[in-house]
Short mmCIF file of C-alpha atoms in Angstrom, two decimals:
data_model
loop_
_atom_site.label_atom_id
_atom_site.label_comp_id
_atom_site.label_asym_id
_atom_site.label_seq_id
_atom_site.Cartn_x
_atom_site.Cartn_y
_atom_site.Cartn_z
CA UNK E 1 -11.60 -37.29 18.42
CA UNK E 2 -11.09 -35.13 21.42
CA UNK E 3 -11.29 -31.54 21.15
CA UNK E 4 -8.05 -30.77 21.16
CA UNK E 5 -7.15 -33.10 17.88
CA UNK E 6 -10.49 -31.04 16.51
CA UNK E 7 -8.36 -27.64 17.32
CA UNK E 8 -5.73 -29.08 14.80
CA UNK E 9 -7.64 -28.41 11.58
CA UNK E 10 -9.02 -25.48 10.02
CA UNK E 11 -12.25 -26.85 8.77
CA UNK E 12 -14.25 -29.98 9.25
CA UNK E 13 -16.31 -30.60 6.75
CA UNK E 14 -19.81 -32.93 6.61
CA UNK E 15 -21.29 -33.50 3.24
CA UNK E 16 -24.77 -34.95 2.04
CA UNK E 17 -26.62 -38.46 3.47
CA UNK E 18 -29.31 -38.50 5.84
CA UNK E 19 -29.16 -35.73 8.19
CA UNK E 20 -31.10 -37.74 11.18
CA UNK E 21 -28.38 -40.57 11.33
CA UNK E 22 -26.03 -37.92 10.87
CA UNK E 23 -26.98 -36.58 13.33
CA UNK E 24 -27.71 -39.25 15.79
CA UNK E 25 -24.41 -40.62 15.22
CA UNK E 26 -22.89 -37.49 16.44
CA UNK E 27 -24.67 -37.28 19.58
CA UNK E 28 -24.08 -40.78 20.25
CA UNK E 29 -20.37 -40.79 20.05
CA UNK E 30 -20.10 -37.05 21.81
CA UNK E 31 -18.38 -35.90 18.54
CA UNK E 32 -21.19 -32.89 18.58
CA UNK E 33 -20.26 -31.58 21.57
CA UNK E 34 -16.74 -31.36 20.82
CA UNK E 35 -16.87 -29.72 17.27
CA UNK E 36 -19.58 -26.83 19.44
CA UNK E 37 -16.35 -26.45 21.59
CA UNK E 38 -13.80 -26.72 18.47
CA UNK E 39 -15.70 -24.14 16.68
CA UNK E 40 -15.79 -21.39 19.68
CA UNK E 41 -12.08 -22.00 19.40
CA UNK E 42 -12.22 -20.61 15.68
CA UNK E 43 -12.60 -24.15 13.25
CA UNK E 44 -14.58 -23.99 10.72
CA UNK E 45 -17.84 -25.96 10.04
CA UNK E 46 -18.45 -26.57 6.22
CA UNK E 47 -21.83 -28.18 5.72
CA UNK E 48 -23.20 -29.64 2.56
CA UNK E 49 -26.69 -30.73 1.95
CA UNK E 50 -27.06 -32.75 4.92
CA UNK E 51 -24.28 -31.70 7.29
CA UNK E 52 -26.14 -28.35 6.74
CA UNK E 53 -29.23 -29.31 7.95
CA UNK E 54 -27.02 -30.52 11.47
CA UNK E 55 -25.51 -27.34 11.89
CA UNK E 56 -28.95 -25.44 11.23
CA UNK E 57 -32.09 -25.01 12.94
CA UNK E 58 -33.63 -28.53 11.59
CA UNK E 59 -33.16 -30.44 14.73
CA UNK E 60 -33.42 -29.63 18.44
CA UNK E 61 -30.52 -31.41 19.28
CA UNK E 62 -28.73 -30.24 16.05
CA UNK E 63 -25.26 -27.98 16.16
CA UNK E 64 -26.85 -24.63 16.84
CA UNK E 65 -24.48 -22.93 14.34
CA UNK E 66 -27.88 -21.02 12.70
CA UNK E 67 -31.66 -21.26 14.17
CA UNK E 68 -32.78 -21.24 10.78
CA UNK E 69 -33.70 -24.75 9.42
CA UNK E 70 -32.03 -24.96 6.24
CA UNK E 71 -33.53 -26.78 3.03
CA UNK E 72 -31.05 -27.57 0.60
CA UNK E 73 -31.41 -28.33 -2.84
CA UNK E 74 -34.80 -25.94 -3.75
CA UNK E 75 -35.27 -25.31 -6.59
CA UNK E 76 -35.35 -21.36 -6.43
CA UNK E 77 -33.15 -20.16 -3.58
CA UNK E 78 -34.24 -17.22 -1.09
CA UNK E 79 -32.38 -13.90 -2.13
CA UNK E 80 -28.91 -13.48 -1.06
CA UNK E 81 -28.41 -11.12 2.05
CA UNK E 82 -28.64 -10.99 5.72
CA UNK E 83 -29.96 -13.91 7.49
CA UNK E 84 -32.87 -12.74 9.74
CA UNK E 85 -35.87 -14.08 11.45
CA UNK E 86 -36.45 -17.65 12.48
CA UNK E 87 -37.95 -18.84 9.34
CA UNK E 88 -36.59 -22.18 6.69
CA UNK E 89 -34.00 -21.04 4.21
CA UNK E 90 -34.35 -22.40 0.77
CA UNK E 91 -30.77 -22.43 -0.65
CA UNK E 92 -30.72 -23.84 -3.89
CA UNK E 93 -27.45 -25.86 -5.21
CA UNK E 94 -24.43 -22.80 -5.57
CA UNK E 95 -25.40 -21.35 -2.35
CA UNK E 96 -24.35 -20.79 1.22
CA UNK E 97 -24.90 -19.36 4.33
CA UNK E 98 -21.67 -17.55 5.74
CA UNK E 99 -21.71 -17.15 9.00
CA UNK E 100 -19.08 -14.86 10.95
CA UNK E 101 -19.51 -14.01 14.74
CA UNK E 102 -22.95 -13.02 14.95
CA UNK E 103 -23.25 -12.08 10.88
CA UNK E 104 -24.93 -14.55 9.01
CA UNK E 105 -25.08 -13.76 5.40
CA UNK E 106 -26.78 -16.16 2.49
CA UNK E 107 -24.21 -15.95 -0.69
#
């Protein structure tokens, strides 16, 4: 998909697997670099489990949507608020991380 097709949608949305191939297989095709440029132009990224992890602070070569590695799936979630700091975010199954310009908000 080029970037332009991307710009089409509203959201794009990458559920659960394993977040490494995820990963890898959207650096190998390029698809990463054009859903970065799709989502300056406004889509929106829905992660789940592992497509969270991609968009998060868990790889190097990951999204860059949040420097926060996210851990999905804990059994006792952080406290819902502001997102600050560098350190892992345990979100436990019913929550999410909004994130809005430079707001990032755990909900």
């Amino acid at each position: 998909m080029s970037v332009s097709e991307l710009n089409q949608f509203d959201v794009i949305v990458f559920s659960g697997g394993d977040a490494a191939i995820l990963l890898g297989e959207l650096n190998r095709t390029g698809l990463s670099d054009k859903i970065k440029q799709a989502l300056e132009n406004g889509l929106i990224y829905l992660g789940i489990s592992a497509g969270s992890m991609v968009a998060a602070g868990n790889f190097s070569d990951g999204l860059g949507c949040l420097e926060n590695p996210i851990i999905p799936h804990a059994a006792k979630g952080i406290s819902s608020g502001e997102v600050s700091g560098k350190e892992p975010i345990y979100l436990s199954d019913g929550q999410t991380i909004l994130i809005k310009g430079e707001q990032k908000t755990i909900i």
